[in-house]
mmCIF file with all atom_site columns, C-alpha atoms in Angstrom:
data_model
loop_
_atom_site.group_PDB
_atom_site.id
_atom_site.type_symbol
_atom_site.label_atom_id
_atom_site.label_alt_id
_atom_site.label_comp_id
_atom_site.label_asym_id
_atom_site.label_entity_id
_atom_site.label_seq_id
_atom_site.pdbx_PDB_ins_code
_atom_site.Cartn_x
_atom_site.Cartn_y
_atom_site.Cartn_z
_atom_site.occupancy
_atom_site.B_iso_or_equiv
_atom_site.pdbx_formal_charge
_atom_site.auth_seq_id
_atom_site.auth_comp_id
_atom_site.auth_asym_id
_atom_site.auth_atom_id
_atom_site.pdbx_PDB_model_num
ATOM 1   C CA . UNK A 1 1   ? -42.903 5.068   -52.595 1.00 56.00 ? 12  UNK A CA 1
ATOM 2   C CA . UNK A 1 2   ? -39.425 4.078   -52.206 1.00 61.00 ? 13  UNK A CA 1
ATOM 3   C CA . UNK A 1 3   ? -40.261 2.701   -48.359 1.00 68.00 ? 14  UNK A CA 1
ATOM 4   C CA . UNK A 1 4   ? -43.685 0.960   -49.254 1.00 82.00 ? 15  UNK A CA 1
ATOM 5   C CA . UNK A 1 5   ? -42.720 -3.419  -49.147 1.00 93.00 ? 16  UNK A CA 1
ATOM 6   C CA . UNK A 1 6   ? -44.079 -3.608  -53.057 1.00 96.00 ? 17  UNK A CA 1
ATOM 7   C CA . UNK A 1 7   ? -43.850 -2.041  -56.210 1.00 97.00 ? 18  UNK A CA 1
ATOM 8   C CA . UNK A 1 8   ? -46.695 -2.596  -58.796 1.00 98.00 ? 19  UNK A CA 1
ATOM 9   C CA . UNK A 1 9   ? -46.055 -2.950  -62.324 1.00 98.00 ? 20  UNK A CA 1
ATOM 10  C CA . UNK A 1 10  ? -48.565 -2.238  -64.962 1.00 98.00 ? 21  UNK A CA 1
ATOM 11  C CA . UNK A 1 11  ? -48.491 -4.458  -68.181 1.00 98.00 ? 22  UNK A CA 1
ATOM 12  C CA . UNK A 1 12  ? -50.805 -2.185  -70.159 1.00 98.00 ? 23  UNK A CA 1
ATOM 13  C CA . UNK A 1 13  ? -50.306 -0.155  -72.411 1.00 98.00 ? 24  UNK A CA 1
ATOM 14  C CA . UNK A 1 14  ? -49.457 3.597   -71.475 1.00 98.00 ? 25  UNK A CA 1
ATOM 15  C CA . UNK A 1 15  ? -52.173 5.030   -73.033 1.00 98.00 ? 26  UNK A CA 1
ATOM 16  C CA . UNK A 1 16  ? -54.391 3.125   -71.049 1.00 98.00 ? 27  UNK A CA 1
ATOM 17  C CA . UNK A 1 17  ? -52.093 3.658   -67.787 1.00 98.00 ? 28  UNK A CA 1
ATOM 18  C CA . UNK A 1 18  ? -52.287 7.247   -68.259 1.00 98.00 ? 29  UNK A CA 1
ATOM 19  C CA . UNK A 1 19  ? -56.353 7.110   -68.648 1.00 97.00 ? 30  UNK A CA 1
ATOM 20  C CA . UNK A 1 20  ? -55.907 8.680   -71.935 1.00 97.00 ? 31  UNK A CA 1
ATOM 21  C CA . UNK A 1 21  ? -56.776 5.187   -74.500 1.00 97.00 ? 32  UNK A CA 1
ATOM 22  C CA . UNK A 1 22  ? -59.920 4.099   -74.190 1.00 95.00 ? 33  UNK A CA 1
ATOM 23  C CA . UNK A 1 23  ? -60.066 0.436   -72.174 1.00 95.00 ? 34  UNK A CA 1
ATOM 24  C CA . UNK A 1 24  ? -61.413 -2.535  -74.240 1.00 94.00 ? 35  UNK A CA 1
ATOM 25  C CA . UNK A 1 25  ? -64.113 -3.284  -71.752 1.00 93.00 ? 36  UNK A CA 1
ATOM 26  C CA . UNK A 1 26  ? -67.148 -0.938  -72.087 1.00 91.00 ? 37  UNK A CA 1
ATOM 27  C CA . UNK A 1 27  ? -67.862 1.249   -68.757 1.00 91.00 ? 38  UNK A CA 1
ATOM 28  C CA . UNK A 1 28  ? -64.518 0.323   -67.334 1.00 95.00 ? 39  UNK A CA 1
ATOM 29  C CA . UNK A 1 29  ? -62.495 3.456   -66.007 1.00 95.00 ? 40  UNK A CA 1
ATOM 30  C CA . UNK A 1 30  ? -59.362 4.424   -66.698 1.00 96.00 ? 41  UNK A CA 1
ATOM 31  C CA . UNK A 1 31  ? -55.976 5.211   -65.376 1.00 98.00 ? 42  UNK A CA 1
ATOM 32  C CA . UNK A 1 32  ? -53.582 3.203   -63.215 1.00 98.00 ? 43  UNK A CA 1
ATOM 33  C CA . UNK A 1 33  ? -53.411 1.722   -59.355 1.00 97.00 ? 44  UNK A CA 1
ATOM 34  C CA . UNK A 1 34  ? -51.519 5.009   -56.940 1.00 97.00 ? 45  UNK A CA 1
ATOM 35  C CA . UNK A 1 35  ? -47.841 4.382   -57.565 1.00 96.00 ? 46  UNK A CA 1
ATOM 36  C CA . UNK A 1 36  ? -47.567 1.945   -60.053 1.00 98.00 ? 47  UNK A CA 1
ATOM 37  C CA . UNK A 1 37  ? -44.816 1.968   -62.391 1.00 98.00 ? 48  UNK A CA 1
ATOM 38  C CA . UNK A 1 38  ? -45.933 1.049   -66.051 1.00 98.00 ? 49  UNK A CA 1
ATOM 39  C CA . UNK A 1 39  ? -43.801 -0.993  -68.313 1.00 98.00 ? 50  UNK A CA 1
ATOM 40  C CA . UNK A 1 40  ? -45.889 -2.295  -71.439 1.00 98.00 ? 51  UNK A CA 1
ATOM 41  C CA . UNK A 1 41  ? -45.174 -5.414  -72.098 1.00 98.00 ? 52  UNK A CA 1
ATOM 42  C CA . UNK A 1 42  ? -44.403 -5.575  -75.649 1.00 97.00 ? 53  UNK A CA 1
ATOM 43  C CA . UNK A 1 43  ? -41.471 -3.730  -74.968 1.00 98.00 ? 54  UNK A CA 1
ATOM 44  C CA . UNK A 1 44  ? -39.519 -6.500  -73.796 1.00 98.00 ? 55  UNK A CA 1
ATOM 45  C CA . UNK A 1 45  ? -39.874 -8.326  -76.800 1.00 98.00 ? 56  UNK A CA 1
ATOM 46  C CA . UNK A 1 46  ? -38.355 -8.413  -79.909 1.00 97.00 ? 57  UNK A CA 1
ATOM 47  C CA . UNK A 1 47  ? -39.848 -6.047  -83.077 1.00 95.00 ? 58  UNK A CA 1
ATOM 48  C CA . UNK A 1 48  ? -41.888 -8.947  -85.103 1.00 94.00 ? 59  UNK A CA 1
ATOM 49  C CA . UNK A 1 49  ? -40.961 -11.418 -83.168 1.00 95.00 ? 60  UNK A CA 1
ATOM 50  C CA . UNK A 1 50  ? -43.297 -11.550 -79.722 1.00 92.00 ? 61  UNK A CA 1
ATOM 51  C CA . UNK A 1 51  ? -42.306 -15.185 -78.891 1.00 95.00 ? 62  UNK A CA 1
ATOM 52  C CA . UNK A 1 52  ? -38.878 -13.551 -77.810 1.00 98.00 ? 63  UNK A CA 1
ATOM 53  C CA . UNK A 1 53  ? -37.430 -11.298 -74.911 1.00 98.00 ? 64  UNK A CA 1
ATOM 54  C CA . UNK A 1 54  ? -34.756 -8.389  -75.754 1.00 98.00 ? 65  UNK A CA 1
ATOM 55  C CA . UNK A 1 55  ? -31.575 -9.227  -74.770 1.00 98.00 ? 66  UNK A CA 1
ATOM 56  C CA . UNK A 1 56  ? -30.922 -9.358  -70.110 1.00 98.00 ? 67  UNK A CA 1
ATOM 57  C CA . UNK A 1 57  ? -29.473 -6.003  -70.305 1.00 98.00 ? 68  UNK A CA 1
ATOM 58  C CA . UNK A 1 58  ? -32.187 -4.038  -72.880 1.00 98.00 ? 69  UNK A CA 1
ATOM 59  C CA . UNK A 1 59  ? -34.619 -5.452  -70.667 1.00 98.00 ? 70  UNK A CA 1
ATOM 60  C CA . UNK A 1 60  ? -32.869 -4.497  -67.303 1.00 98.00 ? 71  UNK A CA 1
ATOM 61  C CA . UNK A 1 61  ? -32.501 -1.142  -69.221 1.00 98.00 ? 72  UNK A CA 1
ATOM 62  C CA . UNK A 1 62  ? -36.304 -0.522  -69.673 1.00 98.00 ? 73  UNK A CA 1
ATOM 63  C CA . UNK A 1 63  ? -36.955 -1.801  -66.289 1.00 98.00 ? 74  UNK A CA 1
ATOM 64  C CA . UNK A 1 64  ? -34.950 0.872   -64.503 1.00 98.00 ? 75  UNK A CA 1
ATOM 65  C CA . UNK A 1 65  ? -35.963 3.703   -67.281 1.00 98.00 ? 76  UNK A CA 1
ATOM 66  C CA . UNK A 1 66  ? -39.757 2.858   -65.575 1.00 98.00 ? 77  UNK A CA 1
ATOM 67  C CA . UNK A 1 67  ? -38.029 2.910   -62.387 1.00 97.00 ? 78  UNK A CA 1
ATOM 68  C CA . UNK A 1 68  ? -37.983 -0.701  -61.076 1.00 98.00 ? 79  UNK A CA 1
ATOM 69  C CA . UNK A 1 69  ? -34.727 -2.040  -59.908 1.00 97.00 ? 80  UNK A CA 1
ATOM 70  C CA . UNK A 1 70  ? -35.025 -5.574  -60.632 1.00 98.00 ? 81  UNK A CA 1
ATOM 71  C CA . UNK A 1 71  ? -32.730 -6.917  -57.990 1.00 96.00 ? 82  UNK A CA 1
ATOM 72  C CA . UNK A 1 72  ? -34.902 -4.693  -55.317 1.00 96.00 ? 83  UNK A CA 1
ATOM 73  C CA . UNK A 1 73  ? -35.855 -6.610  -52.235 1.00 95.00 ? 84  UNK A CA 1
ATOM 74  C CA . UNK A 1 74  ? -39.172 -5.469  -52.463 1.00 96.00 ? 85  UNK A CA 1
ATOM 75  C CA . UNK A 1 75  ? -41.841 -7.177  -53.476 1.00 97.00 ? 86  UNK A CA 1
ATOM 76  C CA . UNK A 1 76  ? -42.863 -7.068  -56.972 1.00 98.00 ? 87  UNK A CA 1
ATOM 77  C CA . UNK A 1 77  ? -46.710 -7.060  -58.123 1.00 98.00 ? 88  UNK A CA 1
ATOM 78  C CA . UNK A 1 78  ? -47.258 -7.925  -62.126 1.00 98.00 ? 89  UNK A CA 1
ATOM 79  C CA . UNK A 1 79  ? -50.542 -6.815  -63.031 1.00 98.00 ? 90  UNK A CA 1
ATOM 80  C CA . UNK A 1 80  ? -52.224 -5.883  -66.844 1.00 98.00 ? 91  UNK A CA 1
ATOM 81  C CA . UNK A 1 81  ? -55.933 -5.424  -68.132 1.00 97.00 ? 92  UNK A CA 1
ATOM 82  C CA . UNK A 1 82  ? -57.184 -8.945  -67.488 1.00 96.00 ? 93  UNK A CA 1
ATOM 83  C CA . UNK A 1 83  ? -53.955 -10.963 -65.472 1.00 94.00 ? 94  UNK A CA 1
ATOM 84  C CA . UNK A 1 84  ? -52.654 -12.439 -68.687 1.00 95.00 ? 95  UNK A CA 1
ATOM 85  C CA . UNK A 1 85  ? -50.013 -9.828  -70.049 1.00 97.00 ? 96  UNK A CA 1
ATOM 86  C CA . UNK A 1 86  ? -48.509 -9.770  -66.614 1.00 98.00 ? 97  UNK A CA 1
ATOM 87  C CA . UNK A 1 87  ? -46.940 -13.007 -66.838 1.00 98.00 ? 98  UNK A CA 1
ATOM 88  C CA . UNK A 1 88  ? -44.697 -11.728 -69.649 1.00 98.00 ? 99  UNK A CA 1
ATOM 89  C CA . UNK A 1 89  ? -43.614 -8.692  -66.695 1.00 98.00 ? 100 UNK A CA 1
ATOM 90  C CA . UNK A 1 90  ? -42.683 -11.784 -64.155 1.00 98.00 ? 101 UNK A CA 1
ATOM 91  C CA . UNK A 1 91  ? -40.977 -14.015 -66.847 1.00 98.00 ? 102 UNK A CA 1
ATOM 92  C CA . UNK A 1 92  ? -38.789 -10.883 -67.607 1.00 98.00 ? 103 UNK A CA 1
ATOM 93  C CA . UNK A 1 93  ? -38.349 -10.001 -64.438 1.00 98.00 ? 104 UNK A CA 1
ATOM 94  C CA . UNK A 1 94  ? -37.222 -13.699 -63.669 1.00 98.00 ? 105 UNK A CA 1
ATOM 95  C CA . UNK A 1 95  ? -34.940 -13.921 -67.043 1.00 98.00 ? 106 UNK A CA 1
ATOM 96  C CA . UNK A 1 96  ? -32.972 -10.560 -65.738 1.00 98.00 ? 107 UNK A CA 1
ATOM 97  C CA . UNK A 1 97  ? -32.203 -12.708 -62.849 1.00 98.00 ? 108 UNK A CA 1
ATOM 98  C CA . UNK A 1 98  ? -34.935 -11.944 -60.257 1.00 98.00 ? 109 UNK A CA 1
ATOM 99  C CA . UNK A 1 99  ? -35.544 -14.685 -57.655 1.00 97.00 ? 110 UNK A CA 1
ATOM 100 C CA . UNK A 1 100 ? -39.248 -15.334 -58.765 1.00 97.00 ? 111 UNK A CA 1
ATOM 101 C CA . UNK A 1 101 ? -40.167 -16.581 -55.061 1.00 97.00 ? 112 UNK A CA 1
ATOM 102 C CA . UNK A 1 102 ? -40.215 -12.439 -54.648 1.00 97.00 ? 113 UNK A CA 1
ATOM 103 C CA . UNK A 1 103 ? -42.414 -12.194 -57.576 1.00 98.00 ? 114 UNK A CA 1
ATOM 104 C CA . UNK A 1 104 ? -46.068 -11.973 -57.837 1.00 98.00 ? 115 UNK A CA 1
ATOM 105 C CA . UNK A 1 105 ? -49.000 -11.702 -60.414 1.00 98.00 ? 116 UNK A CA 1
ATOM 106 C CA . UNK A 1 106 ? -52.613 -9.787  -59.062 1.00 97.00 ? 117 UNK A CA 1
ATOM 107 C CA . UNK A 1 107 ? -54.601 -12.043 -61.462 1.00 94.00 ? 118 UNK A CA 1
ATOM 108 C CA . UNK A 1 108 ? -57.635 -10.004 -60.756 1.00 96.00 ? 119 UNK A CA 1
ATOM 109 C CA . UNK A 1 109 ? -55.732 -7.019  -62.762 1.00 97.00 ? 120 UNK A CA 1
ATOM 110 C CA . UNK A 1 110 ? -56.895 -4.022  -63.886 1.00 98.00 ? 121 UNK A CA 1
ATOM 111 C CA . UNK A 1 111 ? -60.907 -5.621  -64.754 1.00 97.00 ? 122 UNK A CA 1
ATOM 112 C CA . UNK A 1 112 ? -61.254 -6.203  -60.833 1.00 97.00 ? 123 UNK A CA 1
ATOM 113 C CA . UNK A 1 113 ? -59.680 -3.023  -59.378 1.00 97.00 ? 124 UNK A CA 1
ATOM 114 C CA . UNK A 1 114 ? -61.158 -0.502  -61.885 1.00 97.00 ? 125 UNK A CA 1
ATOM 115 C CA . UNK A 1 115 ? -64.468 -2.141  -61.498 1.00 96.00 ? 126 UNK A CA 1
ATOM 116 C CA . UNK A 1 116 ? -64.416 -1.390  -57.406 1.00 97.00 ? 127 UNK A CA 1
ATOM 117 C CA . UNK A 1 117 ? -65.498 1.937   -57.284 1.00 96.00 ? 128 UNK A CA 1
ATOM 118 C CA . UNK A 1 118 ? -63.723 2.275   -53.930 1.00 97.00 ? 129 UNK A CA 1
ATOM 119 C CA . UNK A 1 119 ? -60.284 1.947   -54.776 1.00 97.00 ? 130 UNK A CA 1
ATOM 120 C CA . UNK A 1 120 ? -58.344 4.908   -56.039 1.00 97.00 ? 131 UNK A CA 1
ATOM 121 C CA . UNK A 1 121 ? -57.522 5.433   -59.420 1.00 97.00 ? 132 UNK A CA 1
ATOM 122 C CA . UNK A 1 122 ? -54.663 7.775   -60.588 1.00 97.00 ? 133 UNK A CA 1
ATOM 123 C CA . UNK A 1 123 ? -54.795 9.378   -64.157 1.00 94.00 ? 134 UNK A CA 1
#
């Protein structure tokens, strides 16, 4: 929500942030954490070349087409599958000009909150 202190941003893919591609880690559920915003992470780098980030404004671009301002002064939560993928979200976020001390990875990722059977999932 526009008022809550953090947005989350999901790494994965958005087959698997929709709940619709299966997840690579047998009996794991699918879907997404409530209001995340999902920007897969291979979209911010170059076609056949994954060692490099798009240029600061076709990354700013797919940013706010997921609905993440990156100059917000909300917190902003990186997460993925297993906490790895997400780094690529906060070194993007930081190359766009973010000040990374407002910047933050959940390392537990997607593996620790889908395998809590209390928290929500969305789908």
């Amino acid at each position: 929500p526009e008022n809550a202190d953090s947005i989350i941003i999901d790494a994965r893919s958005a087959g698997r942030f929709v709940g619709e591609a299966p997840e690579p880690r047998p009996g794991l559920r699918g879907g997404h954490m409530p209001g995340a915003k999902n920007v897969p992470f291979n979209l911010l780098l170059e076609e056949g070349n994954m060692a490099k980030f798009l240029s600061k404004d076709e990354m700013i671009s797919i940013f706010n087409d997921a609905g993440v301002d990156v100059n917000t002064n909300q917190k902003i939560i990186c997460t993925c599958g297993s906490g790895v993928t997400a780094c690529t979200i906060s070194a993007a976020l930081e190359e766009c000009g973010r000040d990374p001390s407002n910047t933050f990875i959940y390392d537990g990722a997607w593996i620790e909150w889908a395998s809590d059977e209390n928290n929500p999932v969305v789908t």
